[in-house]
mmCIF file of C-alpha atoms and ligand atoms in Angstrom:
data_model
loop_
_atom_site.group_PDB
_atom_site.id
_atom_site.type_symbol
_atom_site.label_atom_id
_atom_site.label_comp_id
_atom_site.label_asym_id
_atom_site.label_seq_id
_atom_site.Cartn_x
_atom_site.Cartn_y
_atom_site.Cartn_z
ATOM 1 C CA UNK A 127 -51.217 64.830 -40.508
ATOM 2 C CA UNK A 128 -51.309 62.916 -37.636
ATOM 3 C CA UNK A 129 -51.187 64.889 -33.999
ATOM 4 C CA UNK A 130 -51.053 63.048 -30.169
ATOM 5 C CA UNK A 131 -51.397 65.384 -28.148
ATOM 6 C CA UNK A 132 -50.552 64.397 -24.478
ATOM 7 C CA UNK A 133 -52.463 60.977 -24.736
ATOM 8 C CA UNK A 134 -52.402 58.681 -21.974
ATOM 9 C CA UNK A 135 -54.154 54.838 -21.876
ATOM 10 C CA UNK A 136 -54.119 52.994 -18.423
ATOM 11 C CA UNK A 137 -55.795 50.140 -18.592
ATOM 12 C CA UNK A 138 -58.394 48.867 -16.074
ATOM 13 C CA UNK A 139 -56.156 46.700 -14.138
ATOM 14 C CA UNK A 140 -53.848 49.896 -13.368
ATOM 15 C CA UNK A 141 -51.090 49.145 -16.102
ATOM 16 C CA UNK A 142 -49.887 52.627 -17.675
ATOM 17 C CA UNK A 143 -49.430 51.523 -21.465
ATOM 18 C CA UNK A 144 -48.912 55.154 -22.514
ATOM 19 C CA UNK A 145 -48.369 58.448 -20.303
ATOM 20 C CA UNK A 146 -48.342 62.082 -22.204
ATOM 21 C CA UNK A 147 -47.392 60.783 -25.109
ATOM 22 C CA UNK A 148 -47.013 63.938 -28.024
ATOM 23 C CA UNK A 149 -46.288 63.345 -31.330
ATOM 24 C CA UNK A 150 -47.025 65.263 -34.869
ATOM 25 C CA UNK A 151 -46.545 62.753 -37.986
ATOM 26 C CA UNK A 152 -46.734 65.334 -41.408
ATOM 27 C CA UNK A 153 -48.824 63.563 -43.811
ATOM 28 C CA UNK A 154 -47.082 61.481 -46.871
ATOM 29 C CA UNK A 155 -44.411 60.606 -43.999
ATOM 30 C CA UNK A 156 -43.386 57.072 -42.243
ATOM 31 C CA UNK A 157 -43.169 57.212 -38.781
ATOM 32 C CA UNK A 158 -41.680 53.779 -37.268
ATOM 33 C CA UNK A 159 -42.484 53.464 -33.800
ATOM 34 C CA UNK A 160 -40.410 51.272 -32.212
ATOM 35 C CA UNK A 161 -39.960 49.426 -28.571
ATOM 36 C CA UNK A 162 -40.142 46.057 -27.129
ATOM 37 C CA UNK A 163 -42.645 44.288 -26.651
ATOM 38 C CA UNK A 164 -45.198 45.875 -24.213
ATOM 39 C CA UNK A 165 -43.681 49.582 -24.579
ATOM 40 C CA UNK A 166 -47.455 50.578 -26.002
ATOM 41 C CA UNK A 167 -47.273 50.478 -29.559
ATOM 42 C CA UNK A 168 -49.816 48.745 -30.398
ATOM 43 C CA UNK A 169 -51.768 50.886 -27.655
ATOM 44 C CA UNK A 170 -50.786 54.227 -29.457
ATOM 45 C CA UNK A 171 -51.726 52.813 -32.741
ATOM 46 C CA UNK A 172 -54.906 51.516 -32.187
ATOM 47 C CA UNK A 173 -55.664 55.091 -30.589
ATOM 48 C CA UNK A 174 -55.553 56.525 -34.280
ATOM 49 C CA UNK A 175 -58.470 54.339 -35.365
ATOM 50 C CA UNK A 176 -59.766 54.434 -32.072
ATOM 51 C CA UNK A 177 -60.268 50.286 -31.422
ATOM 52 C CA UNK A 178 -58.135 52.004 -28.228
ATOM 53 C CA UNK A 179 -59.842 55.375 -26.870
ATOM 54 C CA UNK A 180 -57.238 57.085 -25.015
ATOM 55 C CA UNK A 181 -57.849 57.816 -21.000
ATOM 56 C CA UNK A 182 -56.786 61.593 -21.517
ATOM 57 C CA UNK A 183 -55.675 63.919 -24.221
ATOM 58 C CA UNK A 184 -56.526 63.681 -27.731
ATOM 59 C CA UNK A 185 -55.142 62.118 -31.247
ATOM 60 C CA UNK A 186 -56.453 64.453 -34.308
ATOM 61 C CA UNK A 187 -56.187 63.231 -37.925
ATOM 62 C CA UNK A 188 -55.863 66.344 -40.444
ATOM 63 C CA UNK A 189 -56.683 68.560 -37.791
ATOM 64 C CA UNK A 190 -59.774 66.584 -36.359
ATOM 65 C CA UNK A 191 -59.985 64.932 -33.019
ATOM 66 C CA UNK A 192 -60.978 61.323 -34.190
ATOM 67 C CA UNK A 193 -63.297 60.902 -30.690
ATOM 68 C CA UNK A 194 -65.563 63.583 -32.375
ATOM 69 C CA UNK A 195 -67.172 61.132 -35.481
ATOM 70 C CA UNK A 196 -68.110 57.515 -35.579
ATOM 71 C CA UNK A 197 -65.601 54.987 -35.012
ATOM 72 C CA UNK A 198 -67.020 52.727 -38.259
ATOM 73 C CA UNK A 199 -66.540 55.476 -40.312
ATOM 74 C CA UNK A 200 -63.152 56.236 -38.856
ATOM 75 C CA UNK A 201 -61.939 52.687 -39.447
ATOM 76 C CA UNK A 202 -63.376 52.218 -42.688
ATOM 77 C CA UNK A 203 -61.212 55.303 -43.862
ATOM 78 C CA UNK A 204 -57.855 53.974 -42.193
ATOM 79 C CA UNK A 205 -55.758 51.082 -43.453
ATOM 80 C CA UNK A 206 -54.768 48.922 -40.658
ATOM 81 C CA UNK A 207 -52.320 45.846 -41.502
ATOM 82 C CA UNK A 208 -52.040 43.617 -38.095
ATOM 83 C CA UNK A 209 -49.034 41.118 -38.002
ATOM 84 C CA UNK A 210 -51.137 37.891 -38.786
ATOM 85 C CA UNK A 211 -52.590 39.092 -41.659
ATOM 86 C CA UNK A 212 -56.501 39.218 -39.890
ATOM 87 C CA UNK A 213 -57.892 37.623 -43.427
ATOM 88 C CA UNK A 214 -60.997 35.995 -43.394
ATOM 89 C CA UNK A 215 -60.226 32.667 -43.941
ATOM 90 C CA UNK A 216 -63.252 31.752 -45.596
ATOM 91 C CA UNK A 217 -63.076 34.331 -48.448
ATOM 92 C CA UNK A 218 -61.017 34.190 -51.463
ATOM 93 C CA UNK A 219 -58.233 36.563 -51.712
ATOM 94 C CA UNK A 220 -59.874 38.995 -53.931
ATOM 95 C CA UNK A 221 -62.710 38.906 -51.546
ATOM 96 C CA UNK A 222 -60.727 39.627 -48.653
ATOM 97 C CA UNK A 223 -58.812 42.516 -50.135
ATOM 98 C CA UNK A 224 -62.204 43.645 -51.834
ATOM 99 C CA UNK A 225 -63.701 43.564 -48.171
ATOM 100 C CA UNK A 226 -63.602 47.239 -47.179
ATOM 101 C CA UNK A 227 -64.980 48.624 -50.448
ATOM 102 C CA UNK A 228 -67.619 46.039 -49.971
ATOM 103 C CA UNK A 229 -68.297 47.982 -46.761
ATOM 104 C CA UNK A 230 -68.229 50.976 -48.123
ATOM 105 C CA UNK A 231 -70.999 50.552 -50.860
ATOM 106 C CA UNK A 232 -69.164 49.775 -53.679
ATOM 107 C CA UNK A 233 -71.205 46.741 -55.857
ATOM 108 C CA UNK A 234 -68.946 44.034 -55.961
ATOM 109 C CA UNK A 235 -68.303 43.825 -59.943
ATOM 110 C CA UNK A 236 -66.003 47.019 -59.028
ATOM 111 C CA UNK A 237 -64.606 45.601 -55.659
ATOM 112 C CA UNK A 238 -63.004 42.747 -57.912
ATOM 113 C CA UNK A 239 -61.692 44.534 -60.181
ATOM 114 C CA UNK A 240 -60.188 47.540 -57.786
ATOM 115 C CA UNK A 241 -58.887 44.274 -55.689
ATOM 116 C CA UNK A 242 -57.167 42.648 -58.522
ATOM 117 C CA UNK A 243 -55.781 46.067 -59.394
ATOM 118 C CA UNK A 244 -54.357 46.137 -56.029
ATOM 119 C CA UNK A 245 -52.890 42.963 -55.832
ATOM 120 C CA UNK A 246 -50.986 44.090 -58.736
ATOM 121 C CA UNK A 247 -49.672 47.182 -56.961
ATOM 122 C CA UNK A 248 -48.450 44.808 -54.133
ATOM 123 C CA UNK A 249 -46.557 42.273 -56.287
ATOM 124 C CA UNK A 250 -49.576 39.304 -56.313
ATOM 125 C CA UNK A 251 -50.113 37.688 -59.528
ATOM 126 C CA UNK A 252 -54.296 38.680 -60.177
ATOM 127 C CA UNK A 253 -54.511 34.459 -60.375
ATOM 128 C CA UNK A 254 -54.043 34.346 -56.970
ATOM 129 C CA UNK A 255 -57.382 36.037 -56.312
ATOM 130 C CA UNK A 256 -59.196 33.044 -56.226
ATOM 131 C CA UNK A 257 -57.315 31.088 -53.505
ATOM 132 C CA UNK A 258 -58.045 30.737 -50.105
ATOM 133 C CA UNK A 259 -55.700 32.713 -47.372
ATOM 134 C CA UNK A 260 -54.355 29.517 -46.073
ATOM 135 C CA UNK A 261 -53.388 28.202 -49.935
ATOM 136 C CA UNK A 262 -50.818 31.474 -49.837
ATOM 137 C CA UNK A 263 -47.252 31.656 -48.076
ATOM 138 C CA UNK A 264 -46.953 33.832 -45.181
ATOM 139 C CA UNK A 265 -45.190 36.482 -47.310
ATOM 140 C CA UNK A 266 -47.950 36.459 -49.307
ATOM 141 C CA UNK A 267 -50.465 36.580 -46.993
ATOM 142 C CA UNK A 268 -48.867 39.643 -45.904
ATOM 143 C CA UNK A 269 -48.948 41.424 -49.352
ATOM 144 C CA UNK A 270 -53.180 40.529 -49.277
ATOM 145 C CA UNK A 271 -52.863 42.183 -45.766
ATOM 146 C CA UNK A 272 -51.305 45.422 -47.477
ATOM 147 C CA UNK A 273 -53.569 45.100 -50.740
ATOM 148 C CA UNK A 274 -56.610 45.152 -48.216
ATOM 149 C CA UNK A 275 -55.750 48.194 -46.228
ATOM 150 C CA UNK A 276 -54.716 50.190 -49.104
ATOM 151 C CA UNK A 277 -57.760 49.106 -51.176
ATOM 152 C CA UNK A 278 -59.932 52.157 -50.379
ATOM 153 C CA UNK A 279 -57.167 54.539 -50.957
ATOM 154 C CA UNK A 280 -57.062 55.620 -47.399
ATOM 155 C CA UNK A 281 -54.693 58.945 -46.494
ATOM 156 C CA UNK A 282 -53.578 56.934 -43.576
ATOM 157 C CA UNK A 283 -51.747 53.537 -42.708
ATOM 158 C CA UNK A 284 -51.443 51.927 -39.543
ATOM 159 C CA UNK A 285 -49.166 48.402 -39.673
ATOM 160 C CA UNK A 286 -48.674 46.925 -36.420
ATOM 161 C CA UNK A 287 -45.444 44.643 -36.365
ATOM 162 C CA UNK A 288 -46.730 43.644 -40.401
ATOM 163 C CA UNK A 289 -43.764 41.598 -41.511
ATOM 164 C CA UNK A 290 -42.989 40.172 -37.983
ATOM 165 C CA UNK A 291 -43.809 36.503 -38.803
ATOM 166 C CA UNK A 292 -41.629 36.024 -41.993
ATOM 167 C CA UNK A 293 -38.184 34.863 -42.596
ATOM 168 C CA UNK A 294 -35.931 37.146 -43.483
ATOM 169 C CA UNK A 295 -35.487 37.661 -47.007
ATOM 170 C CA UNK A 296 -39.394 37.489 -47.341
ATOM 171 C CA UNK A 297 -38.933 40.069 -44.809
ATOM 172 C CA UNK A 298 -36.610 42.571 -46.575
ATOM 173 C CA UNK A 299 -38.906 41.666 -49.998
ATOM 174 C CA UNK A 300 -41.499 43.261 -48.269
ATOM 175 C CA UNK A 301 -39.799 46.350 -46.987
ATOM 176 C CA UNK A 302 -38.565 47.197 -50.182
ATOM 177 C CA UNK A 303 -42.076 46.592 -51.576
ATOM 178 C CA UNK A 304 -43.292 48.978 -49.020
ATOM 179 C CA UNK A 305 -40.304 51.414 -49.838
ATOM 180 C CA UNK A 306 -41.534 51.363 -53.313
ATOM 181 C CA UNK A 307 -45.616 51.655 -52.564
ATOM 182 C CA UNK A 308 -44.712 54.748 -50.425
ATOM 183 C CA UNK A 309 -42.615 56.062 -52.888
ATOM 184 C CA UNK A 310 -45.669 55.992 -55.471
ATOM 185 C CA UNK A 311 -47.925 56.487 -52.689
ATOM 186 C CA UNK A 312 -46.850 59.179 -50.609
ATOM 187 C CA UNK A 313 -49.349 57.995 -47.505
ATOM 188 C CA UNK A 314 -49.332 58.852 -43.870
ATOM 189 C CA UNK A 315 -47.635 55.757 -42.487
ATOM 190 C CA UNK A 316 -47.065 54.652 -38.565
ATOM 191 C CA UNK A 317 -45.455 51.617 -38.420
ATOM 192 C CA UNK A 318 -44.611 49.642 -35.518
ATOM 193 C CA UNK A 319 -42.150 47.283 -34.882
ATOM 194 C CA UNK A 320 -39.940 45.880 -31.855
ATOM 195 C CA UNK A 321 -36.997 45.521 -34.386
ATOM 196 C CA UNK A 322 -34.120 48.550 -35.177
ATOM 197 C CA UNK A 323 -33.352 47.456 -38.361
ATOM 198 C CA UNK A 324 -36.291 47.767 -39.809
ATOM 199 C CA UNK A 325 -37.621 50.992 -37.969
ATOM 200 C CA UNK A 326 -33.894 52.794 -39.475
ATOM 201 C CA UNK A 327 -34.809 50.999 -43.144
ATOM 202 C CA UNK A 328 -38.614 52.343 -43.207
ATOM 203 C CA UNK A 329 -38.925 55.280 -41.196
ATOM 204 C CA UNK A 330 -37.996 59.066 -42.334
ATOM 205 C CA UNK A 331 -38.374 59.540 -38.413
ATOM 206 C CA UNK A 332 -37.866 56.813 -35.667
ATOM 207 C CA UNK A 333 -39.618 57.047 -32.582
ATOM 208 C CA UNK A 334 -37.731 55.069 -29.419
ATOM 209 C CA UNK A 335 -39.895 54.254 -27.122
ATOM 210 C CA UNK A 336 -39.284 53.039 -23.353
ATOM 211 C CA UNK A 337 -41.491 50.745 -21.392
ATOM 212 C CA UNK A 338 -44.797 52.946 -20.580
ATOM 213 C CA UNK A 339 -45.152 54.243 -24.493
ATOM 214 C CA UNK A 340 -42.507 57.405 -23.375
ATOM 215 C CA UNK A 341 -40.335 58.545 -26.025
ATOM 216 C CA UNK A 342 -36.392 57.856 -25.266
ATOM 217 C CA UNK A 343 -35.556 59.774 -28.741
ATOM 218 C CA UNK A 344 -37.145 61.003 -32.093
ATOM 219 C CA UNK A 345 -35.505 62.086 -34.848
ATOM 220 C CA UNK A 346 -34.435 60.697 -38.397
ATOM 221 C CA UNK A 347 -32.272 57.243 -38.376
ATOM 222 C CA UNK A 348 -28.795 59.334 -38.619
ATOM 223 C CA UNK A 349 -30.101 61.863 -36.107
ATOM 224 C CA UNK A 350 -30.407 59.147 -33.867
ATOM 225 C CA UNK A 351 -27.174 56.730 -35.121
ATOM 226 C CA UNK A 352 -24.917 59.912 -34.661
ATOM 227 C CA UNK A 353 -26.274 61.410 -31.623
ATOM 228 C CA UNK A 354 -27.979 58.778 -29.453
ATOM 229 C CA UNK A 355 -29.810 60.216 -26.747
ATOM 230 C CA UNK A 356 -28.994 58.490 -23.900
ATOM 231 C CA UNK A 357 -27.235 54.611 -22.627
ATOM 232 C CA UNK A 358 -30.909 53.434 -23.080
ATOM 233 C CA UNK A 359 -31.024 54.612 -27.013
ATOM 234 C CA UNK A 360 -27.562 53.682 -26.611
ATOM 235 C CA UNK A 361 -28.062 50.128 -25.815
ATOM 236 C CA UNK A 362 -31.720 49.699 -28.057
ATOM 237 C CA UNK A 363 -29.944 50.872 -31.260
ATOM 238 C CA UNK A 364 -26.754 48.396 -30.941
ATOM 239 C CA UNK A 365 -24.708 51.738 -31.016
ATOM 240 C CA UNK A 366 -22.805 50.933 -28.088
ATOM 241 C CA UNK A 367 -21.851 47.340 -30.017
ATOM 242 C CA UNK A 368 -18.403 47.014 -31.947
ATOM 243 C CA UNK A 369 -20.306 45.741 -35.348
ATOM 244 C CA UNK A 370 -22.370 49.030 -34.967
ATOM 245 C CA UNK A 371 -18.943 50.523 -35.075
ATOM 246 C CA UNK A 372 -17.274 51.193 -38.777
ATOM 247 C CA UNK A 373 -13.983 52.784 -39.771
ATOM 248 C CA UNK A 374 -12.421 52.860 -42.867
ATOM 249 C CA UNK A 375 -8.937 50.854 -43.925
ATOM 250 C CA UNK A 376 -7.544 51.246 -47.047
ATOM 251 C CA UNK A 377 -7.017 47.270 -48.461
ATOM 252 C CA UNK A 378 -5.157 46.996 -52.369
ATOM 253 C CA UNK A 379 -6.345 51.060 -52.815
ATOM 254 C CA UNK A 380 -9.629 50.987 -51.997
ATOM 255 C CA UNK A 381 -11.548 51.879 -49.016
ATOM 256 C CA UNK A 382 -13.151 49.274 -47.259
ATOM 257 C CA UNK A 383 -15.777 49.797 -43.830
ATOM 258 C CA UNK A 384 -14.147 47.597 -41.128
ATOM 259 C CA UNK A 385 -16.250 47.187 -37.874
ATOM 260 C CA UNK A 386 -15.105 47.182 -34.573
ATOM 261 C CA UNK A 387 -13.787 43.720 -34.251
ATOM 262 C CA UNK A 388 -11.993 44.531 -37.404
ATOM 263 C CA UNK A 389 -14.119 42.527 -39.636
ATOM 264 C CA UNK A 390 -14.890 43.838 -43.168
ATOM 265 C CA UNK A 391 -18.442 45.065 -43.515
ATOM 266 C CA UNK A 392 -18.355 46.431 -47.095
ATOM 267 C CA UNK A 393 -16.476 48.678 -49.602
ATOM 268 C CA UNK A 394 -17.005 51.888 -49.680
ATOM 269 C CA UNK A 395 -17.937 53.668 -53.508
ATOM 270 C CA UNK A 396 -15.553 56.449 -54.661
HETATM 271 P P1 LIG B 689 -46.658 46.600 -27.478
HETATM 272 O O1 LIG B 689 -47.542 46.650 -28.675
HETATM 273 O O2 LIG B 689 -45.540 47.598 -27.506
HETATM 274 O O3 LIG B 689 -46.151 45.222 -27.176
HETATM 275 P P2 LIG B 689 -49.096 47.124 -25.968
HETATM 276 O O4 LIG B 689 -49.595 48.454 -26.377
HETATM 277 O O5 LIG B 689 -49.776 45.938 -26.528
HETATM 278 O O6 LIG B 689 -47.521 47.050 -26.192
HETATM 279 O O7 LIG B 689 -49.186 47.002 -24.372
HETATM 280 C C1 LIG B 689 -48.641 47.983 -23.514
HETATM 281 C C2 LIG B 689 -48.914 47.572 -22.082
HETATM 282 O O8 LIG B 689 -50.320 47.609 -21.833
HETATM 283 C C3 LIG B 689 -48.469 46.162 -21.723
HETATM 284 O O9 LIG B 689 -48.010 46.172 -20.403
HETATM 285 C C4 LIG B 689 -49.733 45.346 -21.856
HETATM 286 O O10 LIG B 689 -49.698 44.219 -21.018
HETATM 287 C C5 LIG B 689 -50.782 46.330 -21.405
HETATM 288 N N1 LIG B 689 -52.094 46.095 -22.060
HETATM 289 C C6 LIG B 689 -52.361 46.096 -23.385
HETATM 290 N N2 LIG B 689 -53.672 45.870 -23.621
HETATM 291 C C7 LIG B 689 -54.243 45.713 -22.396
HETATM 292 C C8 LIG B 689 -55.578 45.468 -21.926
HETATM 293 N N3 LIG B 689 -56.593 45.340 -22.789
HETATM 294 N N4 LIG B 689 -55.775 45.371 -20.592
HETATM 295 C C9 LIG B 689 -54.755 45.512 -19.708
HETATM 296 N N5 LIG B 689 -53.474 45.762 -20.073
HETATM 297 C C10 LIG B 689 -53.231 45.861 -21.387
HETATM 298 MG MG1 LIG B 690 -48.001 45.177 -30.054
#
């Protein structure tokens, strides 16, 4: 479990990123945090592995205020997947996903061989383990990105904006791929993206933010699709947009979903 508990980061220029900010994520759950860009996501993320210490209150992982231990330790027992992959371009891919279990003692005859097993959790053919990052497509680099952070078998995931870069169908490859991981997995996930879609498609809770990392609404997608908050959740979830809004028509007996500018959307299954 993952608690904030009234956390606030201003920065040393005077920028507020995040005031009292509370949250409580249950562990084996995926929380998608979502705002545009500067609303402090990446702030409130990087408060959980503290590369962000937090100006007041506290963030406690499984009951334990993170400030109390040492930050290497902390990190090495948190997956964090950034958006451009953060591989070492000089290592193979088997090295790179290998990397934190390197760190962590283990000899390196094991670190191969729990990497390759990895990459075949992810979807990356084990022959790919001896390229280079920059001999791999972006959606692939992502997957080494994923094999890497959950290479150590942490409790919790962190992925800041992770499929941002890729077109989408490599996109919604991946989010199914994750789907599937955390359905095996059952990990402690905060995700963060700037993009609806995705947060509705990942998250069993979605966390609107505003600009200044304040919640405008939390709750599960259809809490939030059938009783939006305010204009603000209004307007940031499209809900307020006639393709956002379905109906049913009947066309040659069955029932079809017809959006708001009367264009067919899909059929519904009876
Ligand atoms: P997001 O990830 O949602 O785009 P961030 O958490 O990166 O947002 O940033 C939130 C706000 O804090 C922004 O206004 C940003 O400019 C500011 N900010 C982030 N990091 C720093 C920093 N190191 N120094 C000063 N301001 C920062
Ligand atoms: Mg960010």
């Amino acid at each position: 479990m993952i608690e904030f508990e009234h956390v606030t980061k201003s920065y040393p220029d005077g920028t507020v990123a995040v005031s009292d900010f509370s949250l409580r994520i249950n562990s084996g759950s995926t929380v998608a945090l979502v705002g545009s860009s500067g609303s402090g996501k990446t702030t409130l993320l990087r408060m959980v592995n503290r590369m962000v210490e937090p100006t007041s209150g506290r963030v406690l992982v499984d009951g334990d205020d993170v400030s109390a231990g040492d930050p290497v330790r902390l990190r090495r027992s948190i997956g964090y997947v950034l958006q451009a992959g953060g591989l070492m371009p000089h290592r193979t891919v088997a090295e790179n996903v290998g990397a934190v279990l390197r760190l962590n003692g283990v000899s390196r005859g094991e670190a191969r061989e729990r990497a390759l097993a990895m990459m075949d959790q992810v979807g990356l053919d084990r022959s790919l383990g001896r390229r280079y990052p920059g001999q791999l497509s972006g959606g692939q680099q992502q997957r080494v990105g994923v094999a890497r952070a959950l290479a150590p078998d942490p409790d919790v995931l962190l992925m800041d904006e992770p499929f941002g870069a890729v077109d989408p169908i490599v996109r919604r490859d991946l989010q199914d791929e994750l789907l599937r991981l955390q359905s095996e997995l059952g990990k402690t996930i905060v995700f963060v993206t700037h993009d609806i879609e995705e947060a509705f498609r990942l998250g069993d809770e979605v966390v609107i933010l505003r600009p200044g990392g304040k919640i405008a609404q939390q709750g599960t997608p259809e809490d939030i699709m059938v009783h939006p908050a305010d204009d603000f959740v209004r307007r940031f979830t499209g809900a307020d947009r006639a393709d956002r809004q379905l109906r049913i028509e009947m066309r040659d007996g069955r029932s079809v979903a017809v959006d708001g500018n009367g264009r067919p959307v899909g059929v519904i299954d009876e």
